[in-house]
Amino acid sequence: MTTRHQLVINGHTYPLADDDRVVDVKHAILTAVHDGGAFVEVPAGAVTTAEVLVTPATAIYIEHIDVVDNDHYELRELENVRSESGPDETDLWI
C-alpha cells in the first residue's frame, strides 16, 4: 500500500510528491498564516508549481490517502461485483 499526499486549498487540489514536501509545505503555510498572509509556492504537478495566497481565512487541508499498489486488480474486482449484481443505470452509460 502506498500513501499519496495532496494539498487542498479553497477547493483546488495540489499533489505533494513525498513526505519531505509535506513538511516543507506545512511550514510555509504556518509561516504565511502567522505573518497575516503571504504567497506560498505549492507543487501543481510533477514539474509545475503554483503560488497561492495563504491568509488566516484560507481553507487548507492536507490529505493522506492510502492507495492499493495494484489498482488494476481493485478495478477488476469492482467490475465483477457490478456484473454479478445485475444491470443497473450506470451500465447504460458505459
JSON list of C-alpha atoms in Angstrom, two decimals:
[
{"chain": "A", "resi": 1, "resn": "MET", "atom": "CA", "xyz": [0.00, 0.00, 0.00]},
{"chain": "A", "resi": 2, "resn": "THR", "atom": "CA", "xyz": [1.24, 3.46, -0.90]},
{"chain": "A", "resi": 3, "resn": "THR", "atom": "CA", "xyz": [0.29, 6.73, 0.75]},
{"chain": "A", "resi": 4, "resn": "ARG", "atom": "CA", "xyz": [-0.36, 9.70, -1.52]},
{"chain": "A", "resi": 5, "resn": "HIS", "atom": "CA", "xyz": [-0.45, 13.21, -0.15]},
{"chain": "A", "resi": 6, "resn": "GLN", "atom": "CA", "xyz": [-2.36, 16.15, -1.54]},
{"chain": "A", "resi": 7, "resn": "LEU", "atom": "CA", "xyz": [-2.97, 19.70, -0.51]},
{"chain": "A", "resi": 8, "resn": "VAL", "atom": "CA", "xyz": [-6.46, 21.16, -0.96]},
{"chain": "A", "resi": 9, "resn": "ILE", "atom": "CA", "xyz": [-6.62, 24.96, -0.84]},
{"chain": "A", "resi": 10, "resn": "ASN", "atom": "CA", "xyz": [-10.05, 26.56, -1.24]},
{"chain": "A", "resi": 11, "resn": "GLY", "atom": "CA", "xyz": [-11.20, 23.58, -3.31]},
{"chain": "A", "resi": 12, "resn": "HIS", "atom": "CA", "xyz": [-8.12, 23.34, -5.57]},
{"chain": "A", "resi": 13, "resn": "THR", "atom": "CA", "xyz": [-6.07, 20.15, -5.23]},
{"chain": "A", "resi": 14, "resn": "TYR", "atom": "CA", "xyz": [-2.28, 20.06, -5.47]},
{"chain": "A", "resi": 15, "resn": "PRO", "atom": "CA", "xyz": [-0.43, 16.72, -5.30]},
{"chain": "A", "resi": 16, "resn": "LEU", "atom": "CA", "xyz": [2.54, 16.52, -2.95]},
{"chain": "A", "resi": 17, "resn": "ALA", "atom": "CA", "xyz": [5.40, 14.35, -4.13]},
{"chain": "A", "resi": 18, "resn": "ASP", "atom": "CA", "xyz": [6.67, 12.91, -0.84]},
{"chain": "A", "resi": 19, "resn": "ASP", "atom": "CA", "xyz": [6.73, 13.21, 2.94]},
{"chain": "A", "resi": 20, "resn": "ASP", "atom": "CA", "xyz": [9.55, 15.78, 2.88]},
{"chain": "A", "resi": 21, "resn": "ARG", "atom": "CA", "xyz": [7.47, 18.05, 0.63]},
{"chain": "A", "resi": 22, "resn": "VAL", "atom": "CA", "xyz": [4.52, 17.77, 3.05]},
{"chain": "A", "resi": 23, "resn": "VAL", "atom": "CA", "xyz": [6.67, 19.02, 5.93]},
{"chain": "A", "resi": 24, "resn": "ASP", "atom": "CA", "xyz": [8.03, 21.92, 3.82]},
{"chain": "A", "resi": 25, "resn": "VAL", "atom": "CA", "xyz": [4.56, 22.99, 2.68]},
{"chain": "A", "resi": 26, "resn": "LYS", "atom": "CA", "xyz": [3.15, 22.80, 6.23]},
{"chain": "A", "resi": 27, "resn": "HIS", "atom": "CA", "xyz": [5.95, 25.03, 7.47]},
{"chain": "A", "resi": 28, "resn": "ALA", "atom": "CA", "xyz": [5.43, 27.57, 4.65]},
{"chain": "A", "resi": 29, "resn": "ILE", "atom": "CA", "xyz": [1.66, 27.66, 5.27]},
{"chain": "A", "resi": 30, "resn": "LEU", "atom": "CA", "xyz": [2.03, 28.16, 9.01]},
{"chain": "A", "resi": 31, "resn": "THR", "atom": "CA", "xyz": [4.56, 30.94, 8.45]},
{"chain": "A", "resi": 32, "resn": "ALA", "atom": "CA", "xyz": [2.21, 32.68, 5.98]},
{"chain": "A", "resi": 33, "resn": "VAL", "atom": "CA", "xyz": [-0.73, 32.44, 8.40]},
{"chain": "A", "resi": 34, "resn": "HIS", "atom": "CA", "xyz": [1.31, 33.78, 11.34]},
{"chain": "A", "resi": 35, "resn": "ASP", "atom": "CA", "xyz": [2.53, 36.67, 9.16]},
{"chain": "A", "resi": 36, "resn": "GLY", "atom": "CA", "xyz": [-1.06, 37.59, 8.28]},
{"chain": "A", "resi": 37, "resn": "GLY", "atom": "CA", "xyz": [-0.80, 36.33, 4.70]},
{"chain": "A", "resi": 38, "resn": "ALA", "atom": "CA", "xyz": [1.79, 35.55, 2.04]},
{"chain": "A", "resi": 39, "resn": "PHE", "atom": "CA", "xyz": [2.24, 33.72, -1.22]},
{"chain": "A", "resi": 40, "resn": "VAL", "atom": "CA", "xyz": [3.23, 30.07, -0.75]},
{"chain": "A", "resi": 41, "resn": "GLU", "atom": "CA", "xyz": [4.81, 28.04, -3.54]},
{"chain": "A", "resi": 42, "resn": "VAL", "atom": "CA", "xyz": [2.92, 24.77, -3.96]},
{"chain": "A", "resi": 43, "resn": "PRO", "atom": "CA", "xyz": [3.58, 21.90, -6.36]},
{"chain": "A", "resi": 44, "resn": "ALA", "atom": "CA", "xyz": [0.87, 21.80, -9.06]},
{"chain": "A", "resi": 45, "resn": "GLY", "atom": "CA", "xyz": [2.10, 18.63, -10.74]},
{"chain": "A", "resi": 46, "resn": "ALA", "atom": "CA", "xyz": [5.32, 16.79, -11.41]},
{"chain": "A", "resi": 47, "resn": "VAL", "atom": "CA", "xyz": [7.20, 19.77, -12.88]},
{"chain": "A", "resi": 48, "resn": "THR", "atom": "CA", "xyz": [4.86, 22.71, -12.26]},
{"chain": "A", "resi": 49, "resn": "THR", "atom": "CA", "xyz": [4.42, 24.94, -9.24]},
{"chain": "A", "resi": 50, "resn": "ALA", "atom": "CA", "xyz": [1.79, 27.49, -8.30]},
{"chain": "A", "resi": 51, "resn": "GLU", "atom": "CA", "xyz": [1.97, 30.43, -5.93]},
{"chain": "A", "resi": 52, "resn": "VAL", "atom": "CA", "xyz": [-1.10, 30.56, -3.70]},
{"chain": "A", "resi": 53, "resn": "LEU", "atom": "CA", "xyz": [-2.01, 33.49, -1.46]},
{"chain": "A", "resi": 54, "resn": "VAL", "atom": "CA", "xyz": [-2.48, 32.00, 2.02]},
{"chain": "A", "resi": 55, "resn": "THR", "atom": "CA", "xyz": [-4.17, 34.09, 4.70]},
{"chain": "A", "resi": 56, "resn": "PRO", "atom": "CA", "xyz": [-5.60, 33.21, 8.11]},
{"chain": "A", "resi": 57, "resn": "ALA", "atom": "CA", "xyz": [-9.01, 32.80, 6.38]},
{"chain": "A", "resi": 58, "resn": "THR", "atom": "CA", "xyz": [-7.79, 30.34, 3.72]},
{"chain": "A", "resi": 59, "resn": "ALA", "atom": "CA", "xyz": [-9.35, 26.86, 3.90]},
{"chain": "A", "resi": 60, "resn": "ILE", "atom": "CA", "xyz": [-6.48, 24.37, 3.69]},
{"chain": "A", "resi": 61, "resn": "TYR", "atom": "CA", "xyz": [-6.50, 20.58, 4.03]},
{"chain": "A", "resi": 62, "resn": "ILE", "atom": "CA", "xyz": [-3.61, 18.15, 3.74]},
{"chain": "A", "resi": 63, "resn": "GLU", "atom": "CA", "xyz": [-4.97, 14.74, 2.81]},
{"chain": "A", "resi": 64, "resn": "HIS", "atom": "CA", "xyz": [-3.09, 11.45, 3.20]},
{"chain": "A", "resi": 65, "resn": "ILE", "atom": "CA", "xyz": [-4.67, 8.78, 1.00]},
{"chain": "A", "resi": 66, "resn": "ASP", "atom": "CA", "xyz": [-3.75, 5.09, 1.25]},
{"chain": "A", "resi": 67, "resn": "VAL", "atom": "CA", "xyz": [-3.78, 3.53, -2.23]},
{"chain": "A", "resi": 68, "resn": "VAL", "atom": "CA", "xyz": [-3.53, -0.17, -3.02]},
{"chain": "A", "resi": 69, "resn": "ASP", "atom": "CA", "xyz": [-0.39, -0.74, -5.11]},
{"chain": "A", "resi": 70, "resn": "ASN", "atom": "CA", "xyz": [-2.27, -2.85, -7.67]},
{"chain": "A", "resi": 71, "resn": "ASP", "atom": "CA", "xyz": [-5.06, -0.50, -8.83]},
{"chain": "A", "resi": 72, "resn": "HIS", "atom": "CA", "xyz": [-5.94, -2.74, -11.82]},
{"chain": "A", "resi": 73, "resn": "TYR", "atom": "CA", "xyz": [-6.82, -5.67, -9.56]},
{"chain": "A", "resi": 74, "resn": "GLU", "atom": "CA", "xyz": [-9.12, -3.46, -7.49]},
{"chain": "A", "resi": 75, "resn": "LEU", "atom": "CA", "xyz": [-10.84, -2.19, -10.68]},
{"chain": "A", "resi": 76, "resn": "ARG", "atom": "CA", "xyz": [-11.40, -5.77, -11.90]},
{"chain": "A", "resi": 77, "resn": "GLU", "atom": "CA", "xyz": [-12.94, -6.65, -8.54]},
{"chain": "A", "resi": 78, "resn": "LEU", "atom": "CA", "xyz": [-15.35, -3.73, -8.85]},
{"chain": "A", "resi": 79, "resn": "GLU", "atom": "CA", "xyz": [-16.35, -4.78, -12.39]},
{"chain": "A", "resi": 80, "resn": "ASN", "atom": "CA", "xyz": [-17.01, -8.36, -11.21]},
{"chain": "A", "resi": 81, "resn": "VAL", "atom": "CA", "xyz": [-19.22, -7.16, -8.37]},
{"chain": "A", "resi": 82, "resn": "ARG", "atom": "CA", "xyz": [-21.16, -4.91, -10.76]},
{"chain": "A", "resi": 83, "resn": "SER", "atom": "CA", "xyz": [-21.73, -7.69, -13.31]},
{"chain": "A", "resi": 84, "resn": "GLU", "atom": "CA", "xyz": [-22.77, -10.21, -10.63]},
{"chain": "A", "resi": 85, "resn": "SER", "atom": "CA", "xyz": [-25.33, -7.83, -9.14]},
{"chain": "A", "resi": 86, "resn": "GLY", "atom": "CA", "xyz": [-27.10, -7.42, -12.49]},
{"chain": "A", "resi": 87, "resn": "PRO", "atom": "CA", "xyz": [-27.51, -4.41, -14.72]},
{"chain": "A", "resi": 88, "resn": "ASP", "atom": "CA", "xyz": [-28.06, -1.02, -13.17]},
{"chain": "A", "resi": 89, "resn": "GLU", "atom": "CA", "xyz": [-28.43, 2.51, -14.52]},
{"chain": "A", "resi": 90, "resn": "THR", "atom": "CA", "xyz": [-24.66, 3.03, -14.68]},
{"chain": "A", "resi": 91, "resn": "ASP", "atom": "CA", "xyz": [-24.30, 0.10, -17.11]},
{"chain": "A", "resi": 92, "resn": "LEU", "atom": "CA", "xyz": [-26.30, 2.07, -19.67]},
{"chain": "A", "resi": 93, "resn": "TRP", "atom": "CA", "xyz": [-23.64, 4.79, -19.75]},
{"chain": "A", "resi": 94, "resn": "ILE", "atom": "CA", "xyz": [-20.70, 2.51, -20.46]}
]
